[in-house]
Short mmCIF file of C-alpha atoms in Angstrom, two decimals:
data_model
loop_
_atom_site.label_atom_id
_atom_site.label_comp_id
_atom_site.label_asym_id
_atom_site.label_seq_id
_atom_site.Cartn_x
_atom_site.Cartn_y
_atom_site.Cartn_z
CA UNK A 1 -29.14 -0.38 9.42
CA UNK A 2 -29.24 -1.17 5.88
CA UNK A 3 -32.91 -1.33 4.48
CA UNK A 4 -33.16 -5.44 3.83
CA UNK A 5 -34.22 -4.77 0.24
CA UNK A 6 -30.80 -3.76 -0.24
CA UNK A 7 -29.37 -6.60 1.42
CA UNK A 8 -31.79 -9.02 -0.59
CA UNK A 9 -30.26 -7.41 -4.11
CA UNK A 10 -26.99 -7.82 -2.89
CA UNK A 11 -27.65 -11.39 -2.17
CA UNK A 12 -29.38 -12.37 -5.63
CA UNK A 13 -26.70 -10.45 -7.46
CA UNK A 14 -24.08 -12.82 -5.99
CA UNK A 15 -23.40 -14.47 -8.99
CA UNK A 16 -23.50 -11.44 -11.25
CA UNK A 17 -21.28 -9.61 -9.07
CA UNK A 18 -18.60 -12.47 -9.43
CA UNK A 19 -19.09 -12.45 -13.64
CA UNK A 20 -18.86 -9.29 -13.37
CA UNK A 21 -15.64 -9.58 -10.93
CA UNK A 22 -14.16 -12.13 -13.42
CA UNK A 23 -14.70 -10.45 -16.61
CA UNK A 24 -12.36 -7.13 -15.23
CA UNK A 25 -9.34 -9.64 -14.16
CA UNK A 26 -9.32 -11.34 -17.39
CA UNK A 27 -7.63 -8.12 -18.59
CA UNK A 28 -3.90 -8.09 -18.42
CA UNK A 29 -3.55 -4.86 -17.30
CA UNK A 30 0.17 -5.08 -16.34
CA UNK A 31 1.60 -1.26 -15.98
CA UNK A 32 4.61 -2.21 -16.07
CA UNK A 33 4.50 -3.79 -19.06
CA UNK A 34 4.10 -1.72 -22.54
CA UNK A 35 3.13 -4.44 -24.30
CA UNK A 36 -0.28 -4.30 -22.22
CA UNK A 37 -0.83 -0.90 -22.90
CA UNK A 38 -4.04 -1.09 -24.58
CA UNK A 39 -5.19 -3.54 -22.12
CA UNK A 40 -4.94 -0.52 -19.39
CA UNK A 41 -7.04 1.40 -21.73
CA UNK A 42 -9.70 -1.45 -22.06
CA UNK A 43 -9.69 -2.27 -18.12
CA UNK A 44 -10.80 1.68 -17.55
CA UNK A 45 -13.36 1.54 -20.58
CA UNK A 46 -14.85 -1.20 -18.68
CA UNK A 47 -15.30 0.49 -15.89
CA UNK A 48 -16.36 3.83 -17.08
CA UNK A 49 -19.48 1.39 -18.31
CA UNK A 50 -20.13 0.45 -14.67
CA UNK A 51 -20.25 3.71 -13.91
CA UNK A 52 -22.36 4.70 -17.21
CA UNK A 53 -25.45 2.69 -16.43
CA UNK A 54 -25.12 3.27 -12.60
CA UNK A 55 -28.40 5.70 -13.30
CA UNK A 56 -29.54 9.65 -12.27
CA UNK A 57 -26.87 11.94 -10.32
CA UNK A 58 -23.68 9.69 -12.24
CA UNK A 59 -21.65 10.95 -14.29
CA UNK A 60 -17.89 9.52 -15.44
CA UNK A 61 -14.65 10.66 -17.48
CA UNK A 62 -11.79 8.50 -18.42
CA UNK A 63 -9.44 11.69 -17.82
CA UNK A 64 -6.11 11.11 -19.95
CA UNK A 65 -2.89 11.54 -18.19
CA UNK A 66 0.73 11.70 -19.37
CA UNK A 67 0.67 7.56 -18.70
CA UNK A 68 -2.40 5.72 -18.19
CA UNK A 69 -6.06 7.18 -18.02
CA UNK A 70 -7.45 7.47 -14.39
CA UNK A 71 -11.60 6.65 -14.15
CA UNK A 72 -13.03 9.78 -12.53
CA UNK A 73 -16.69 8.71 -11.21
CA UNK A 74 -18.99 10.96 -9.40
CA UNK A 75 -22.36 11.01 -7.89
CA UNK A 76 -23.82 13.62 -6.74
CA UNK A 77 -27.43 14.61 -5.41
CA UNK A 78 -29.84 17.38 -3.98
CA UNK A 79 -28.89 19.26 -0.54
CA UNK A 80 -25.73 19.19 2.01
CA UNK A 81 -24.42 16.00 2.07
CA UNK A 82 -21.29 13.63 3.18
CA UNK A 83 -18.94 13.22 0.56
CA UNK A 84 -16.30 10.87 0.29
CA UNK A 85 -13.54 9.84 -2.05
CA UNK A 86 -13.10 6.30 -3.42
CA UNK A 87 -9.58 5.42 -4.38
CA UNK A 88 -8.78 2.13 -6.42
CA UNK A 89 -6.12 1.16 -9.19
CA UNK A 90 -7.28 -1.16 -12.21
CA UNK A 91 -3.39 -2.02 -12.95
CA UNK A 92 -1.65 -5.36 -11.60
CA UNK A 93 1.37 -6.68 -11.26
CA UNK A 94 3.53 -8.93 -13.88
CA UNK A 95 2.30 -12.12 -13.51
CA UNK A 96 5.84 -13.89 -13.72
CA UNK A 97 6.73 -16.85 -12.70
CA UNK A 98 3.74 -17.81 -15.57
CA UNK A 99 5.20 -21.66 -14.63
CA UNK A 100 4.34 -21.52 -10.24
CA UNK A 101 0.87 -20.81 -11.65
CA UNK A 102 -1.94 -23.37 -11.65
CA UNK A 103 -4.01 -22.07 -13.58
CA UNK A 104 -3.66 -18.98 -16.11
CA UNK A 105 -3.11 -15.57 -14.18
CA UNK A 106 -5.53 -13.96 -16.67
CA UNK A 107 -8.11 -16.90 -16.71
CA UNK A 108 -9.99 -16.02 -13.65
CA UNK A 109 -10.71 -19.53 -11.78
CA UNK A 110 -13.12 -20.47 -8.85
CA UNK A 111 -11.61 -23.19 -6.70
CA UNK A 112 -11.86 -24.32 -2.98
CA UNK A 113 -14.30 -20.92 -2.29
CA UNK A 114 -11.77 -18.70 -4.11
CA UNK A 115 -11.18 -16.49 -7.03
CA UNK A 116 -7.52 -16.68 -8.67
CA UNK A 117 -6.21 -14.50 -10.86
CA UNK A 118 -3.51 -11.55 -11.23
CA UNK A 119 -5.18 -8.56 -9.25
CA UNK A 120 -8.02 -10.94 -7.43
CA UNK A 121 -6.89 -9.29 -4.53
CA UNK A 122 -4.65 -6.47 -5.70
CA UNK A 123 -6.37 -4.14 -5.91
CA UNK A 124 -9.36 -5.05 -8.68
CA UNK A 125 -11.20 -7.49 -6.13
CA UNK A 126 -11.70 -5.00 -3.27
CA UNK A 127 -11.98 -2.33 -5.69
CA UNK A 128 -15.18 -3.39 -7.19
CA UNK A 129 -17.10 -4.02 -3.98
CA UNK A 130 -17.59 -0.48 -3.47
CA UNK A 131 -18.57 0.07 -7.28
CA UNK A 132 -21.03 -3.26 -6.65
CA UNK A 133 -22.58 -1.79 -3.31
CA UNK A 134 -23.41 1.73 -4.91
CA UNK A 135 -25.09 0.17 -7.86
CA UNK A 136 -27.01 -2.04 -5.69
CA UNK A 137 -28.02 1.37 -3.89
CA UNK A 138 -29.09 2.63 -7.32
CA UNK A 139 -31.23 -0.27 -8.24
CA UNK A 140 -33.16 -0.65 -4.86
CA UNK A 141 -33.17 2.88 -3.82
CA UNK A 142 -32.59 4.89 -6.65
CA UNK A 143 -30.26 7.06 -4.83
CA UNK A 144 -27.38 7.22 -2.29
CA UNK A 145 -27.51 8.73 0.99
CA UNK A 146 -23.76 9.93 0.29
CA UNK A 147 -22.25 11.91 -2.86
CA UNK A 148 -19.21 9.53 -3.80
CA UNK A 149 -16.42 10.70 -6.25
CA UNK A 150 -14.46 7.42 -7.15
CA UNK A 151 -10.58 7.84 -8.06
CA UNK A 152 -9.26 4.80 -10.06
CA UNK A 153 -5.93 4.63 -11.51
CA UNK A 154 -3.78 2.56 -13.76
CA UNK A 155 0.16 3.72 -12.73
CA UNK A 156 -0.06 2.52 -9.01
CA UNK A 157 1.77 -0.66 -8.97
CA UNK A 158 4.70 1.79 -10.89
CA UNK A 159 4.81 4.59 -8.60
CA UNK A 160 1.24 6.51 -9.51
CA UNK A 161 3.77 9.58 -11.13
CA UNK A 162 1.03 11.20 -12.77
CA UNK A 163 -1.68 10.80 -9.87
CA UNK A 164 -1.03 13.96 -7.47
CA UNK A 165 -0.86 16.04 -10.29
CA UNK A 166 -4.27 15.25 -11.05
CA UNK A 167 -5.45 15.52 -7.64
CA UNK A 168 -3.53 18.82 -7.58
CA UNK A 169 -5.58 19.87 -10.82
CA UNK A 170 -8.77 19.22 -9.09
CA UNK A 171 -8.23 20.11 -5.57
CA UNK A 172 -11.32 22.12 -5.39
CA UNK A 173 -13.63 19.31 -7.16
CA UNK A 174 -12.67 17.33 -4.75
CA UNK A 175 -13.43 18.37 -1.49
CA UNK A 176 -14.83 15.42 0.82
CA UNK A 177 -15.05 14.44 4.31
CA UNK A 178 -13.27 11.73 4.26
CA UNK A 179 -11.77 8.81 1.88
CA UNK A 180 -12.14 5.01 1.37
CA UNK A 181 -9.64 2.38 0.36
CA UNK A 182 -9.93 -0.76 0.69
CA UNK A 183 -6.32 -2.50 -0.40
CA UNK A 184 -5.21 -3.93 2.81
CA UNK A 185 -5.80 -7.05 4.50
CA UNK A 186 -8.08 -8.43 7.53
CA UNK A 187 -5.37 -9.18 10.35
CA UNK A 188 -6.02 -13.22 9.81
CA UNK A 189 -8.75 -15.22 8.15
CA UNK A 190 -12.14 -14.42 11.09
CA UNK A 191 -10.68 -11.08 12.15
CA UNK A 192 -11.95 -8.40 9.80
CA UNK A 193 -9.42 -5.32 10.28
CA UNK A 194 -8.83 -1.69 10.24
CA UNK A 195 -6.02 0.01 9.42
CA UNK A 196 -5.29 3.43 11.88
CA UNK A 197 -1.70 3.66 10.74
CA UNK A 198 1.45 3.15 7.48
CA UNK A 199 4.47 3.79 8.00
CA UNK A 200 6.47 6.02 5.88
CA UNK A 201 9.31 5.70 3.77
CA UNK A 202 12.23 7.25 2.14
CA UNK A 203 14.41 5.51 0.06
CA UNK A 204 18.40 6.15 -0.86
CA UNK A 205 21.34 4.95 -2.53
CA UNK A 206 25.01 5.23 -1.40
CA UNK A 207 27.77 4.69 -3.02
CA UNK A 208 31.99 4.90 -1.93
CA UNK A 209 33.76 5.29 -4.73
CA UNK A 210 38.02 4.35 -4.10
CA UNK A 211 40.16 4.49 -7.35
CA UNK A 212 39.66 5.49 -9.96
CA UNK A 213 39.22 1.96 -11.85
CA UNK A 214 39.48 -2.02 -10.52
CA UNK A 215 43.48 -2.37 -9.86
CA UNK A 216 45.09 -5.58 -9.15
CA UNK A 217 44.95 -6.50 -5.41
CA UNK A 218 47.98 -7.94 -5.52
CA UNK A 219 50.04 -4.49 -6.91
CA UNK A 220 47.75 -2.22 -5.28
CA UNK A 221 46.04 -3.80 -2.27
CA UNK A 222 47.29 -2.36 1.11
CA UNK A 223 47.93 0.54 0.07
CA UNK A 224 45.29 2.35 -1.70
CA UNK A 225 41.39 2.21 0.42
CA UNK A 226 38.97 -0.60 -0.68
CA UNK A 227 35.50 0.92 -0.96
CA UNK A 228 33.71 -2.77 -0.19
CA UNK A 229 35.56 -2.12 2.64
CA UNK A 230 34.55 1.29 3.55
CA UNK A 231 30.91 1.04 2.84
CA UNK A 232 30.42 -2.35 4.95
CA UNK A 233 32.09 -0.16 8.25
CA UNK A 234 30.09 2.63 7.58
CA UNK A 235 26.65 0.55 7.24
CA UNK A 236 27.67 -1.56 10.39
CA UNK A 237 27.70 1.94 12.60
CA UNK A 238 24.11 2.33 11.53
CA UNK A 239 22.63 0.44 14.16
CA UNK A 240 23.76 -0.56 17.69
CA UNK A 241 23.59 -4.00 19.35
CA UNK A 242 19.99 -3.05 20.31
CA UNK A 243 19.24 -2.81 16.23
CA UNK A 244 18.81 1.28 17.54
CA UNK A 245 19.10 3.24 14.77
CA UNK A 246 22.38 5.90 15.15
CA UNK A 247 21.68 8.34 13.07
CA UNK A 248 21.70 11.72 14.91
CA UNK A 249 17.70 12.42 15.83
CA UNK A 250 16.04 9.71 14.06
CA UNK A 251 13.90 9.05 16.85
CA UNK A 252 13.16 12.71 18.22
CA UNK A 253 9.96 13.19 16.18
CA UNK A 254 8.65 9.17 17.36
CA UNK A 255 5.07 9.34 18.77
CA UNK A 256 5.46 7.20 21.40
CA UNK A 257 3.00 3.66 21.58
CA UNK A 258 0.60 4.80 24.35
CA UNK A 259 -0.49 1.85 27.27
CA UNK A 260 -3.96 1.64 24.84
CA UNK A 261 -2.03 0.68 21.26
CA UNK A 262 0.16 -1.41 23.15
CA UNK A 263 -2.63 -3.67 24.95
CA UNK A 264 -4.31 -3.60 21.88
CA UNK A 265 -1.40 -4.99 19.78
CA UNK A 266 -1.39 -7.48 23.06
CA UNK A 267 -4.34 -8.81 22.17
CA UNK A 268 -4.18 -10.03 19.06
CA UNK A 269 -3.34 -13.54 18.19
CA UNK A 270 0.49 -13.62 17.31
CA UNK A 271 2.18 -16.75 16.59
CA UNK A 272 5.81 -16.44 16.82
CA UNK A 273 6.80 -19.74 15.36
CA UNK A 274 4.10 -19.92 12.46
CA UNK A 275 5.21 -16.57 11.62
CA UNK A 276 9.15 -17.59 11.64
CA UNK A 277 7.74 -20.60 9.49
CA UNK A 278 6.25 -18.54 7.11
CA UNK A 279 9.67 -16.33 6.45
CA UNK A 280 12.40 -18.92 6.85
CA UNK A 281 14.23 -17.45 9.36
CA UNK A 282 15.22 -19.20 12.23
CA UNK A 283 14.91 -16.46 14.98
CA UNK A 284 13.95 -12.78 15.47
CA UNK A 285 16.09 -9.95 15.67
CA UNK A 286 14.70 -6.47 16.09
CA UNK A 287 14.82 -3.02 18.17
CA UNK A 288 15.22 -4.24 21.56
CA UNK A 289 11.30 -3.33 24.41
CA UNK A 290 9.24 -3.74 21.41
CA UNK A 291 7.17 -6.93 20.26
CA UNK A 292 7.21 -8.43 17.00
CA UNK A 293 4.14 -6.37 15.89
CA UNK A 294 4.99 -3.15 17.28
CA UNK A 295 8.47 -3.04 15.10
CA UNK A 296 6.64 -4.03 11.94
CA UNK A 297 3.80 -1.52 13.08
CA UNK A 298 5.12 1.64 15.24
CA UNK A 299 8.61 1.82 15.33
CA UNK A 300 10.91 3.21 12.55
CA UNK A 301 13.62 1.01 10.61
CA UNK A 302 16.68 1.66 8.37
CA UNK A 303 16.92 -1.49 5.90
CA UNK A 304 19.68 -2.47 3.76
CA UNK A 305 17.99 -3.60 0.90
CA UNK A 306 20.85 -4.31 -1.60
CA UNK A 307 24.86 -3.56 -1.59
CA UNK A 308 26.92 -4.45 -4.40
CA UNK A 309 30.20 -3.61 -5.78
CA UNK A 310 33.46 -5.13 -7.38
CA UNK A 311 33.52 -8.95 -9.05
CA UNK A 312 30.32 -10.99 -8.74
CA UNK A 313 31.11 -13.57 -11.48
CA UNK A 314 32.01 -17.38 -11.16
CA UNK A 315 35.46 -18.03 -9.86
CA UNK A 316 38.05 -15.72 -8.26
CA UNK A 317 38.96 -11.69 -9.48
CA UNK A 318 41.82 -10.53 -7.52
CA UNK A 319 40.91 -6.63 -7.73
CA UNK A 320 40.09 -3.62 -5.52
CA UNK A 321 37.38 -2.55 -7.15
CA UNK A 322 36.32 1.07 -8.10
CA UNK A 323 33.32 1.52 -6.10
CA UNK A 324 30.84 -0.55 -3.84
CA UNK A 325 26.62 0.29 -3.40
CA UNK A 326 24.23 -0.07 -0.92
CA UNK A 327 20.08 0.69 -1.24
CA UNK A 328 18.27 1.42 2.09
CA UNK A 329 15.16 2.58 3.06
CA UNK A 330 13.87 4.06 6.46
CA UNK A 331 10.36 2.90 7.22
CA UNK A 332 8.80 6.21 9.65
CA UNK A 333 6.41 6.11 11.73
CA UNK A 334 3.81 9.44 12.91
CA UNK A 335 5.82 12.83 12.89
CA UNK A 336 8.89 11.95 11.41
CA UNK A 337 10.01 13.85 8.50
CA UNK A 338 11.38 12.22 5.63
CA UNK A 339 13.36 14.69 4.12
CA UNK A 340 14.76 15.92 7.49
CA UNK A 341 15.73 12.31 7.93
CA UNK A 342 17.00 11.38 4.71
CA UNK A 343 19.48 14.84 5.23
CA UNK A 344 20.39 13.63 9.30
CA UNK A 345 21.23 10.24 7.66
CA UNK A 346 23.66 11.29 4.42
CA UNK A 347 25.62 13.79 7.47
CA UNK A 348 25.63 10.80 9.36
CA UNK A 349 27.57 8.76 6.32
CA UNK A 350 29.63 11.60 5.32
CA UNK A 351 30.49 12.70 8.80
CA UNK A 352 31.59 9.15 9.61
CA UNK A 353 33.25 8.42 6.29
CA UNK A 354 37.31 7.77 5.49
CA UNK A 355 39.17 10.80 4.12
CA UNK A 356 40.84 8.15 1.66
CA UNK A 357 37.22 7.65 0.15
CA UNK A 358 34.95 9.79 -1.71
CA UNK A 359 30.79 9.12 -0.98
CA UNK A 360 27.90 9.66 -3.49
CA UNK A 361 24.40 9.88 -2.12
CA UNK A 362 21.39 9.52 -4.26
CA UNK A 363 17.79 10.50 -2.38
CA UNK A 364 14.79 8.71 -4.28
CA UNK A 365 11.13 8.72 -3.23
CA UNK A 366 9.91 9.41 0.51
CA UNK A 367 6.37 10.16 2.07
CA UNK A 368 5.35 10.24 5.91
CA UNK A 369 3.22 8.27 7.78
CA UNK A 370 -0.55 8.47 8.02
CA UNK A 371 -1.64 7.71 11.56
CA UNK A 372 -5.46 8.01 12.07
CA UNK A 373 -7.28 9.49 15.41
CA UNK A 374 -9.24 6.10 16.90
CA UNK A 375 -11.81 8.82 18.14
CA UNK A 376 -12.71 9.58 14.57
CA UNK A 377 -16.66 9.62 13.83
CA UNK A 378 -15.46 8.20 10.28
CA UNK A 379 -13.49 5.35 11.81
CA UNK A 380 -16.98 4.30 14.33
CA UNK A 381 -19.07 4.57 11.62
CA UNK A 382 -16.43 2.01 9.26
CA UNK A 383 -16.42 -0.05 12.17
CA UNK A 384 -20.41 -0.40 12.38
CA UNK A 385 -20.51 -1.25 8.68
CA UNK A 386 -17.76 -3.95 9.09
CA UNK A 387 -19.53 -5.72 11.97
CA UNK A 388 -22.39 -5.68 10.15
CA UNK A 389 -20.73 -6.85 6.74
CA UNK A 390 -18.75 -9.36 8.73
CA UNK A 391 -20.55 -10.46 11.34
CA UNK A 392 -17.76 -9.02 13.63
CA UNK A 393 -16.31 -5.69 15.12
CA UNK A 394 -13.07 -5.19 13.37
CA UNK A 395 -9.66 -4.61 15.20
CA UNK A 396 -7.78 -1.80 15.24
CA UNK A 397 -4.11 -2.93 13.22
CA UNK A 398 -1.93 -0.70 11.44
CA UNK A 399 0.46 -1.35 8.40
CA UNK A 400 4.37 -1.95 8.04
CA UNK A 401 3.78 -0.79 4.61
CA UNK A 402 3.28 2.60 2.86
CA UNK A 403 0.66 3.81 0.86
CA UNK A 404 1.49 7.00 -0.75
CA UNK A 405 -2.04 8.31 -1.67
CA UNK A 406 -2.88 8.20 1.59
CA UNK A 407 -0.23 11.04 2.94
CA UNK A 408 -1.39 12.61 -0.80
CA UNK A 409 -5.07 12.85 0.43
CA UNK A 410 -3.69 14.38 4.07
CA UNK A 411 -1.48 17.16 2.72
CA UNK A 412 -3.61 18.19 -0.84
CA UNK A 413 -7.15 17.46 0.25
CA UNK A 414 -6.79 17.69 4.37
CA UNK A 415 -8.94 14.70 4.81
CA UNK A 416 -8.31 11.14 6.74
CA UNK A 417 -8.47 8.14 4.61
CA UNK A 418 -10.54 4.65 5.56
CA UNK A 419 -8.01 1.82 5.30
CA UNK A 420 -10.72 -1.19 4.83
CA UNK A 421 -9.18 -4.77 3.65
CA UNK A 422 -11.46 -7.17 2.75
CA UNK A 423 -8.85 -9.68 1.77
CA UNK A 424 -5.97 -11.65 3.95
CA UNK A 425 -2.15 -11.57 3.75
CA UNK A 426 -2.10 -14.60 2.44
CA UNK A 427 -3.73 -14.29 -0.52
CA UNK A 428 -0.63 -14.39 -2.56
CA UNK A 429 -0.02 -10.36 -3.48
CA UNK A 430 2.24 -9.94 -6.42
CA UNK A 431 3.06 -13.98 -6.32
CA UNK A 432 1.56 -16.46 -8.49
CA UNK A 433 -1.82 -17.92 -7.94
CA UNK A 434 -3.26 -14.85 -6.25
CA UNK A 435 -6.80 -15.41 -5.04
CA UNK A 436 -9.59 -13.76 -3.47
CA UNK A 437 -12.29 -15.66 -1.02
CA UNK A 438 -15.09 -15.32 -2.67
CA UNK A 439 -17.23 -14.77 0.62
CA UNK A 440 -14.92 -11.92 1.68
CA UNK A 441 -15.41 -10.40 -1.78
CA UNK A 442 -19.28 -10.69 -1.08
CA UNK A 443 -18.83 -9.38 2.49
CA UNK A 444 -17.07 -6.70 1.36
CA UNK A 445 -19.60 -5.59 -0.82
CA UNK A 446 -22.44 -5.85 1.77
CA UNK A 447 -19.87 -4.23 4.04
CA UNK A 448 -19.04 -1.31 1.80
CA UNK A 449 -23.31 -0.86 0.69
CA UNK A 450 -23.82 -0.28 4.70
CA UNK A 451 -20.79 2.30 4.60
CA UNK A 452 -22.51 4.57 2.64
CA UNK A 453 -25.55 4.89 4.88
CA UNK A 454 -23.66 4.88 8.10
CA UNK A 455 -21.28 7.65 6.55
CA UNK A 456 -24.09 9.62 6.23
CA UNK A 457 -25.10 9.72 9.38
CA UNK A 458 -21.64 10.89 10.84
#
């Protein structure tokens, strides 16, 4: 139980946790973006000062990388203690469309009980609270009952590239029991949430190239093969009328849902025509025995995310045309392989594809899933501080999504990572007027201070 002092700082630092809050969004630290390349730098000086008056046992670098500069806090203290990693990113997305905003994305706001601003949510919001709950720990206590190292970058919202080499550069500085994120959602606004499972992902491009240039379909058509052609017959053999995937051993290495995940999916509130509502589509269509949320959840996709290829102007172009694209990605699930997958599914193309034709296949980035054991000491003592926090036991949810740190953490540092979303799917990630409720931002925080205490007791 956290001592009530702690609780009472927390409390009277409300409003100085939200200035505090507001000042770090009003940077326009857009990776993606050169032009805001000195704003990067400014939004990890900032915190490095956090960090710098945080007290005794703190120390913090702003460690240069080839890109941006990732904030490397630690705190350490007398005798054999828990450790665990904090991982954050101060970077955002582009703010665009500037116009569907009501208010300035870099003019943090407080309206109707919310914060909005580019990264309110994403990931500066939930980010902070557990900077906020270990200074509070610092002023009331003077110490931690955990040694924290916190990770913060500024290249994830453009692939993190020069992350794992820094994590590979420090391996043995960072050994920890386990790590903390918190840049996920609560399953719905009341149900505070945590995530056991991602899926993974590999992503590809294909391409069936024909002639050698466009040629007039009305000289050459019929005779010579038309790639648009080929591609769309060899995409439409990827999946059978139950949406089953047909690439050779996709699902051999699929951890089956157990009777347990399954009832727990159950019961959770699902509404099928709010969430139809909330997409646009007018029905549902996917791998035939599973419910909505255990295809989003715990069964493995192949996407078509893009295809392309010959005339796309206004107006007619009678041509066969050269070549014709497609972009897919696999989401995995628990034991699947990405690169064994990513091979089974280019043999699968090439296998299948037209002798008249000639295929290109183009692997980009993959990483497996991160499926965590429910049993985990970790994962009770998250839940206690949540219910505490909250005023609510958490579910048990997993993630359509990927989150490549995670599987980074598994395979370099061999520890489980602490999915913990304070915020709610519908808070507007990467859209305009992104917000944060400001009462989950201060439940967070109160969540996150009793984390530390109930980690330490694992």
């Amino acid at each position: 139980m956290m001592p009530s002092t702690l609780a009472d700082e927390l409390k009277n630092r409300r409003a100085e946790n939200v200035k505090i809050l507001c000042q770090l969004l009003s940077i326009p630290s857009v990776s993606a973006d050169p032009q805001c390349a000195d704003s990067l730098h400014q939004a990890a000086a900032t915190l490095s000062e956090l960090f710098q008056i945080a007290g005794t046992g703190w120390s913090c670098e702003v460690m240069p990388t080839a890109g941006y500069p990732i904030v490397w806090a630690r705190y350490r203290a007398p005798g054999n203690r828990r450790r665990a990693i904090v991982y954050g990113h101060y970077d955002v997305q582009p703010a665009d469309p500037l116009d569907l905003w009501t208010t300035p994305p870099f003019k943090p706001t407080l309206r109707d009980g919310k914060i909005y601003a580019r990264g309110a949510t994403d990931d500066k919001g939930q980010m902070l609270t557990h900077i906020l709950s270990a200074l509070a720990w610092m002023k009331t206590k003077g110490q931690l009952p955990i040694d924290l190292d916190y990770i913060i970058e500024g290249e994830e919202e453009v692939g993190s590239e020069n992350l794992e080499r820094f994590l590979a550069e420090h391996r043995d500085e960072l050994k920890a029991d386990v790590a903390v994120i918190s840049d996920t959602s609560q399953y719905a606004p009341g149900w505070p949430a945590i995530t056991t499972g991602l899926r993974g992902i590999f992503a590809c491009e294909v391409r069936v190239h024909g002639p050698r240039k466009d040629l007039h379909s009305g000289v050459f058509g019929g005779a010579i093969p038309n790639p648009i052609r080929e591609l769309t017959r060899l995409l439409s053999l990827l999946h059978n009328e139950h949406n089953e995937v047909q690439v050779p051993g996709f699902y051999t290495d699929v951890v089956p849902l157990t009777d347990a995940d399954r009832a727990g999916f159950a019961e959770l509130p699902f509404d099928q025509a709010a969430f139809l509502a909330e997409t646009g589509a007018i029905g549902l269509r996917g791998e035939a025995g599973f419910t909505p949320l255990e295809q989003r959840w715990a069964r493995p996709t192949l996407e078509f995310n893009g295809i392309y290829g010959g005339y796309t102007g206004p107006g007619p172009k009678t041509i066969v045309p050269a070549s014709a694209t497609a972009k897919i990605t696999c989401r995995l699930v628990a034991n699947q392989n990405p690169d064994v997958l990513m091979k089974s599914l280019e043999e699968f193309l090439r296998s299948h594809l037209h002798p008249s034709c000639r295929l290109e296949f183009t692997a980009d980035h993959g990483c497996p899933a991160f499926l965590m054991d429910r049993q985990s000491p970790f994962l009770q003592a998250a839940s206690k501080a949540i219910e505490a926090g909250f005023g609510k036991a958490p579910v048990f949810i997993r993630e359509g999504g990927s989150i490549p740190v995670v599987a980074t953490f598994k395979r370099l540092l061999e520890i489980d990572t602490l999915l913990l979303g304070w915020g709610q799917n519908t808070d507007n990630l990467h859209s305009p007027d992104e917000h944060f409720l400001i009462e989950d931002f201060h439940r967070g925080t109160l969540a996150s201070a009793i984390l530390w205490e109930e980690l330490a007791n694992v």
